[in-house]
Short mmCIF file of C-alpha atoms in Angstrom, two decimals:
data_model
loop_
_atom_site.label_atom_id
_atom_site.label_comp_id
_atom_site.label_asym_id
_atom_site.label_seq_id
_atom_site.Cartn_x
_atom_site.Cartn_y
_atom_site.Cartn_z
CA MET A 1 29.52 110.79 -10.47
CA ASP A 2 31.46 111.78 -7.43
CA CYS A 3 32.96 115.37 -7.42
CA CYS A 4 36.58 115.28 -6.30
CA VAL A 5 38.09 118.43 -5.06
CA PRO A 6 41.87 118.60 -5.17
CA GLY A 7 43.56 118.82 -1.86
CA HIS A 8 45.27 121.96 -2.54
CA VAL A 9 42.15 123.71 -3.53
CA MET A 10 40.46 122.50 -0.23
CA LEU A 11 43.48 123.90 1.84
CA PHE A 12 43.04 127.11 -0.02
CA THR A 13 39.35 127.14 0.95
CA ASN A 14 40.05 126.54 4.74
CA LYS A 15 42.40 129.57 4.67
CA ALA A 16 39.89 131.67 3.09
CA LEU A 17 37.23 130.66 5.65
CA TRP A 18 39.76 131.33 8.47
CA GLY A 19 40.48 134.73 7.13
CA LEU A 20 36.82 135.53 6.75
CA GLY A 21 36.31 134.41 10.26
CA LEU A 22 39.00 136.90 11.33
CA ALA A 23 37.34 139.51 9.34
CA ALA A 24 34.03 138.85 10.88
CA THR A 25 35.47 138.77 14.41
CA GLY A 26 37.04 142.13 13.49
CA VAL A 27 33.90 143.61 12.38
CA GLY A 28 32.25 142.26 15.59
CA VAL A 29 34.82 143.98 17.73
CA MET A 30 34.44 147.20 15.80
CA TYR A 31 30.75 147.09 16.09
CA TYR A 32 30.96 146.28 19.81
CA LEU A 33 33.38 149.36 20.36
CA LEU A 34 31.28 151.61 18.21
CA ARG A 35 28.07 150.61 20.24
CA SER A 36 30.02 150.91 23.59
CA SER A 37 31.01 154.36 22.58
CA GLU A 38 27.48 155.20 21.62
CA ARG A 39 26.15 153.95 24.92
CA ARG A 40 28.91 156.01 26.84
CA SER A 41 27.89 159.09 24.85
CA HIS A 42 24.27 158.51 25.32
CA LYS A 43 24.81 158.01 29.09
CA THR A 44 26.84 161.27 29.28
CA ALA A 45 24.37 163.23 27.41
CA PHE A 46 21.58 161.66 29.52
CA SER A 47 23.35 162.50 32.65
CA GLY A 48 23.74 166.15 31.44
CA ILE A 49 20.00 166.37 30.66
CA THR A 50 19.03 164.68 33.93
CA LEU A 51 21.40 167.18 35.83
CA THR A 52 20.08 170.21 33.98
CA THR A 53 16.46 169.15 34.38
CA GLU A 54 17.09 168.40 38.10
CA ALA A 55 18.80 171.91 38.50
CA ALA A 56 15.77 173.46 36.82
CA ALA A 57 13.49 171.77 39.24
CA LEU A 58 15.61 172.96 42.20
CA THR A 59 15.47 176.54 41.11
CA ASN A 60 11.84 176.37 41.86
CA SER A 61 12.22 174.88 45.23
CA SER A 62 12.01 176.87 48.51
CA PRO A 63 15.58 178.05 49.34
CA GLY A 64 15.26 176.78 52.92
CA THR A 65 14.40 173.15 51.81
CA LEU A 66 17.64 172.75 49.57
CA SER A 67 19.90 170.03 51.18
CA PRO A 68 23.76 169.80 50.61
CA LYS A 69 23.09 167.27 47.81
CA HIS A 70 20.84 169.72 46.09
CA LEU A 71 23.40 172.54 46.40
CA ASP A 72 26.05 170.20 45.08
CA THR A 73 24.04 169.62 42.13
CA LEU A 74 23.57 173.31 41.41
CA ILE A 75 27.16 174.03 42.00
CA HIS A 76 28.28 171.13 39.74
CA LEU A 77 26.29 172.62 36.95
CA LEU A 78 28.04 175.99 37.29
CA ARG A 79 31.43 174.47 37.46
CA ASP A 80 31.86 173.94 33.69
CA VAL A 81 33.08 170.43 34.14
CA ASP A 82 35.82 169.17 31.88
CA GLY A 83 35.56 172.22 29.63
CA GLN A 84 31.91 171.50 28.71
CA GLN A 85 29.73 174.45 28.22
CA ALA A 86 28.02 175.80 31.17
CA PRO A 87 24.20 176.16 31.06
CA HIS A 88 22.56 178.72 29.18
CA ASP A 89 22.56 182.10 30.81
CA ASP A 90 18.80 182.03 31.81
CA LEU A 91 19.29 178.80 33.71
CA THR A 92 22.67 179.93 35.10
CA GLU A 93 21.03 183.13 36.36
CA ARG A 94 18.25 181.05 38.00
CA ILE A 95 20.78 178.90 39.64
CA LEU A 96 22.69 181.77 41.05
CA VAL A 97 19.56 183.38 42.37
CA THR A 98 18.56 180.07 44.02
CA ILE A 99 22.05 179.66 45.65
CA ALA A 100 21.91 183.42 46.83
CA ASN A 101 18.54 182.88 48.39
CA SER A 102 19.64 179.60 50.01
CA ALA A 103 22.83 181.42 51.30
CA ALA A 104 20.56 183.44 53.60
CA PHE A 105 20.50 180.23 55.82
CA THR A 106 23.47 179.39 58.08
CA ALA A 107 23.46 175.71 57.13
CA SER A 108 23.59 176.56 53.57
CA GLN A 109 26.32 179.11 53.99
CA ASN A 110 28.42 176.31 55.43
CA SER A 111 27.49 173.78 52.84
CA ILE A 112 28.30 175.97 49.92
CA ARG A 113 31.69 176.59 51.41
CA GLU A 114 32.28 173.02 52.14
CA LEU A 115 31.38 172.07 48.58
CA SER A 116 33.95 174.41 47.21
CA GLY A 117 31.22 176.59 45.80
CA LEU A 118 32.93 179.93 46.62
CA PRO A 119 35.40 179.98 43.64
CA VAL A 120 32.70 178.61 41.39
CA ILE A 121 30.56 181.58 42.25
CA VAL A 122 33.40 184.06 42.13
CA ARG A 123 34.07 183.06 38.52
CA TYR A 124 30.76 184.65 37.44
CA VAL A 125 31.65 187.83 39.16
CA HIS A 126 33.79 188.27 36.02
CA SER A 127 31.08 187.30 33.61
CA THR A 128 30.42 189.63 30.67
CA GLU A 129 26.83 189.45 31.36
CA GLN A 130 25.81 191.99 34.06
CA ARG A 131 22.89 190.07 35.35
CA LEU A 132 25.06 187.13 36.05
CA GLN A 133 27.61 189.38 37.78
CA VAL A 134 25.04 190.95 40.00
CA GLN A 135 23.49 187.54 40.94
CA ALA A 136 26.96 186.09 41.73
CA LEU A 137 27.72 189.25 44.00
CA ASN A 138 24.39 188.90 45.70
CA ALA A 139 25.30 185.16 46.45
CA LEU A 140 28.62 186.35 47.86
CA ASN A 141 26.89 189.02 49.80
CA ASN A 142 24.75 186.49 51.72
CA LEU A 143 27.65 184.15 52.10
CA ALA A 144 29.70 186.90 53.65
CA MET A 145 27.46 187.00 56.63
CA ASN A 146 29.02 183.88 57.87
CA VAL A 147 32.21 184.54 59.78
CA GLU A 148 33.92 181.47 58.56
CA ASN A 149 33.17 182.36 54.98
CA GLN A 150 34.78 185.81 55.58
CA LYS A 151 38.00 184.15 56.07
CA HIS A 152 37.74 182.32 52.80
CA LEU A 153 36.44 185.32 50.87
CA GLN A 154 39.47 187.40 51.74
CA ALA A 155 41.19 185.62 48.92
CA TYR A 156 38.49 187.08 46.45
CA VAL A 157 38.23 190.63 47.78
CA ILE A 158 40.28 191.77 44.68
CA ASP A 159 37.74 190.02 42.35
CA VAL A 160 35.00 191.88 43.81
CA PHE A 161 36.93 195.22 43.69
CA GLN A 162 37.71 194.56 40.06
CA ALA A 163 33.95 193.99 39.30
CA GLY A 164 32.65 196.96 41.17
CA LEU A 165 35.31 199.62 40.94
CA GLU A 166 36.76 199.00 37.46
CA ALA A 167 36.11 201.83 34.96
CA GLY A 168 32.78 201.45 33.10
CA ALA A 169 31.24 199.21 35.72
CA LEU A 170 27.49 199.54 35.76
CA GLU A 171 25.66 200.93 38.81
CA ASP A 172 23.90 197.65 39.66
CA VAL A 173 27.13 195.89 39.67
CA GLN A 174 28.84 198.63 41.71
CA LEU A 175 26.07 198.51 44.18
CA ALA A 176 26.18 194.64 44.53
CA ALA A 177 30.03 194.66 44.92
CA LEU A 178 29.89 197.52 47.52
CA ARG A 179 27.38 195.34 49.57
CA VAL A 180 29.70 192.41 49.56
CA LEU A 181 32.66 194.45 50.72
CA THR A 182 30.44 196.01 53.34
CA ASN A 183 29.54 192.66 54.92
CA VAL A 184 33.16 191.18 54.78
CA THR A 185 34.33 194.29 56.74
CA VAL A 186 31.84 194.05 59.69
CA THR A 187 34.32 192.11 61.79
CA GLY A 188 37.50 193.94 60.94
CA ARG A 189 39.17 190.60 59.97
CA ILE A 190 40.29 191.58 56.54
CA HIS A 191 40.59 195.26 56.83
CA ASP A 192 44.19 195.19 55.73
CA SER A 193 43.05 194.11 52.21
CA PHE A 194 41.52 197.52 51.79
CA PHE A 195 44.44 200.01 52.05
CA THR A 196 45.20 199.85 48.28
CA TYR A 197 41.54 200.49 47.35
CA LEU A 198 40.74 203.20 49.93
CA PRO A 199 41.17 206.10 47.44
CA ALA A 200 38.93 204.45 44.73
CA ILE A 201 36.29 203.75 47.33
CA TRP A 202 36.30 207.38 48.62
CA ALA A 203 36.26 208.54 45.06
CA MET A 204 32.90 206.88 44.63
CA LEU A 205 31.19 209.31 46.87
CA GLN A 206 31.31 211.67 43.90
CA LEU A 207 28.85 209.54 42.01
CA GLN A 208 25.46 211.17 41.79
CA ASN A 209 23.62 208.08 42.99
CA THR A 210 22.19 208.13 46.42
CA ALA A 211 22.05 204.37 46.74
CA LEU A 212 25.80 204.21 45.84
CA GLN A 213 26.79 207.07 48.19
CA VAL A 214 24.90 205.43 51.10
CA GLN A 215 26.64 201.96 50.44
CA VAL A 216 29.95 203.51 50.16
CA LEU A 217 29.54 205.43 53.47
CA LYS A 218 28.46 202.20 55.08
CA LEU A 219 31.65 200.48 53.89
CA LEU A 220 33.79 203.45 55.14
CA VAL A 221 32.08 203.44 58.56
CA ASN A 222 32.96 199.84 58.88
CA LEU A 223 36.65 200.42 57.96
CA ALA A 224 36.78 203.54 60.22
CA GLY A 225 36.43 201.23 63.05
CA ASP A 226 40.04 200.25 62.60
CA GLN A 227 42.49 202.80 64.04
CA ALA A 228 45.13 201.96 61.31
CA MET A 229 42.42 202.63 58.72
CA GLN A 230 41.37 205.79 60.42
CA ALA A 231 44.96 207.11 59.90
CA GLU A 232 44.74 206.17 56.13
CA MET A 233 41.43 207.92 55.68
CA LEU A 234 42.50 211.11 57.33
CA ASP A 235 45.41 211.33 55.05
CA LEU A 236 43.25 210.99 51.93
CA GLU A 237 43.19 213.78 49.44
CA VAL A 238 39.57 215.07 49.36
CA SER A 239 37.46 217.63 47.66
CA SER A 240 35.89 220.08 50.19
CA ASP A 241 33.24 220.92 47.78
CA MET A 242 32.22 217.21 47.46
CA LEU A 243 32.20 216.63 51.15
CA LEU A 244 30.18 219.75 51.75
CA SER A 245 27.64 218.53 49.24
CA LEU A 246 26.96 215.44 51.10
CA LEU A 247 25.68 217.76 53.90
CA HIS A 248 23.52 219.87 51.61
CA GLU A 249 20.01 220.35 52.88
CA ASP A 250 18.52 218.67 49.88
CA SER A 251 20.69 215.40 50.38
CA SER A 252 19.24 212.11 51.41
CA GLU A 253 18.88 211.72 55.16
CA ASP A 254 20.67 208.36 54.79
CA VAL A 255 23.58 210.03 53.29
CA ILE A 256 23.63 212.79 55.90
CA GLU A 257 23.42 210.40 58.68
CA ARG A 258 26.04 208.11 57.30
CA PHE A 259 28.40 210.86 56.57
CA LEU A 260 27.98 212.17 60.00
CA THR A 261 28.50 208.71 61.55
CA LEU A 262 31.80 208.48 59.55
CA THR A 263 32.93 211.73 61.03
CA VAL A 264 32.11 210.71 64.59
CA HIS A 265 34.49 207.84 64.02
CA LEU A 266 37.42 210.12 62.82
CA ILE A 267 37.40 213.08 65.16
CA PRO A 268 37.71 211.77 68.79
CA LYS A 269 41.45 212.34 69.33
CA PRO A 270 43.36 213.83 66.37
CA SER A 271 46.58 213.79 68.15
CA GLN A 272 46.59 209.96 68.32
CA TYR A 273 46.96 209.84 64.50
CA GLU A 274 50.25 211.62 64.49
CA LEU A 275 49.64 213.06 61.10
CA PRO A 276 50.38 216.52 59.87
CA ALA A 277 47.40 218.57 58.62
CA ARG A 278 48.52 217.92 54.99
CA PRO A 279 46.77 220.67 52.87
CA GLY A 280 43.89 219.05 50.86
CA SER A 281 43.71 216.12 53.08
CA LEU A 282 40.59 214.99 55.05
CA HIS A 283 42.47 215.58 58.36
CA CYS A 284 42.92 219.24 57.19
CA PHE A 285 39.32 219.47 56.25
CA LEU A 286 38.07 218.42 59.71
CA TRP A 287 40.56 220.27 61.85
CA ALA A 288 42.46 223.02 60.16
CA GLU A 289 39.80 224.33 57.68
CA GLN A 290 36.68 223.33 59.57
CA SER A 291 34.69 226.44 59.39
CA LEU A 292 32.52 225.64 56.48
CA PHE A 293 32.19 222.18 57.62
CA LEU A 294 30.96 223.21 61.10
CA GLN A 295 28.37 225.56 59.53
CA LYS A 296 26.92 222.61 57.53
CA VAL A 297 26.97 220.36 60.61
CA TYR A 298 25.40 222.94 63.02
CA ALA A 299 22.49 223.48 60.66
CA PHE A 300 21.40 219.95 61.49
CA LYS A 301 21.62 220.36 65.32
CA ASN A 302 17.88 220.42 65.71
CA HIS A 303 17.03 217.95 62.85
CA LEU A 304 13.78 216.19 63.27
CA ASN A 305 15.69 212.81 62.83
CA PRO A 306 17.14 211.98 66.29
CA ASP A 307 20.00 209.99 64.95
CA ILE A 308 21.21 213.02 62.78
CA SER A 309 20.86 215.33 65.72
CA PHE A 310 22.54 213.00 68.07
CA ARG A 311 25.62 212.61 65.77
CA VAL A 312 25.79 216.43 65.35
CA GLY A 313 26.02 216.76 68.97
CA SER A 314 28.77 214.15 69.06
CA ILE A 315 30.74 216.01 66.21
CA LEU A 316 30.49 219.41 67.94
CA SER A 317 31.57 218.08 71.28
CA GLY A 318 34.47 216.24 69.55
CA LEU A 319 35.57 219.40 67.79
CA ASN A 320 35.09 221.55 70.98
CA ALA A 321 32.67 223.76 68.85
CA GLU A 322 29.48 223.53 70.87
#
């Protein structure tokens, strides 16, 4: 016996099948979208892993062999792209050390600047991790040996000051920051950025740390090559006891030599500064109240270190006190 299916039942069945087809299509689309999303996520994760692995390998390379492409990889990883987390601190430190070592080479100094690496490195100057601050400052120190980089680093002098001169800064950070500032002041191109910070720099001479004192004096000697800066220095309020302590017989020869060198820069023609001998100022200490200072200086006239004895002669001649 034939089985007859009513027409309206057949029509209902076709609609149901059509609906099921749409449903199946929808499921297929959803499945495709989910798989595509998974592939994109996997690709992103894989790229991150690849990039991190490559960076780790690059940190073991010789600094002089790093190409601009290699440096771009390292800078990219430091940049915290799209709000993603930067690499772990250990790898970050290794990357900064690698960039710093590479920045000892002129070609790399230019490449890092051209790859917009300077602001990326500066970001780590403000890190809460001291070791990252130090390595970022070391990188900037080497980059600052490049005259073109010095122009660009002028915008970040305040960042270096904040890292090295703020209250509570650790000695390693202070020393690294002072080295950067010393390098960027070699040419005199950005001396005008230092007027505001001159008292804070000078105050660091009071720190009982020979390495810091030597670096502060190196920076001050660079700045003293600028006549406008000389006038600012001479007008600084200073502690006579602190200055005399720098010339103590037990002081480091490096400290003595650098302080005498600074003095040589400041005494040639006092009349040219057109400054009154304000009580308590460096100008007053060198010219109006110079007896104790000259006694200290004169004691080094026959010093075995020829650089020290030579500078003593220059100072005594400049002060007409031979």
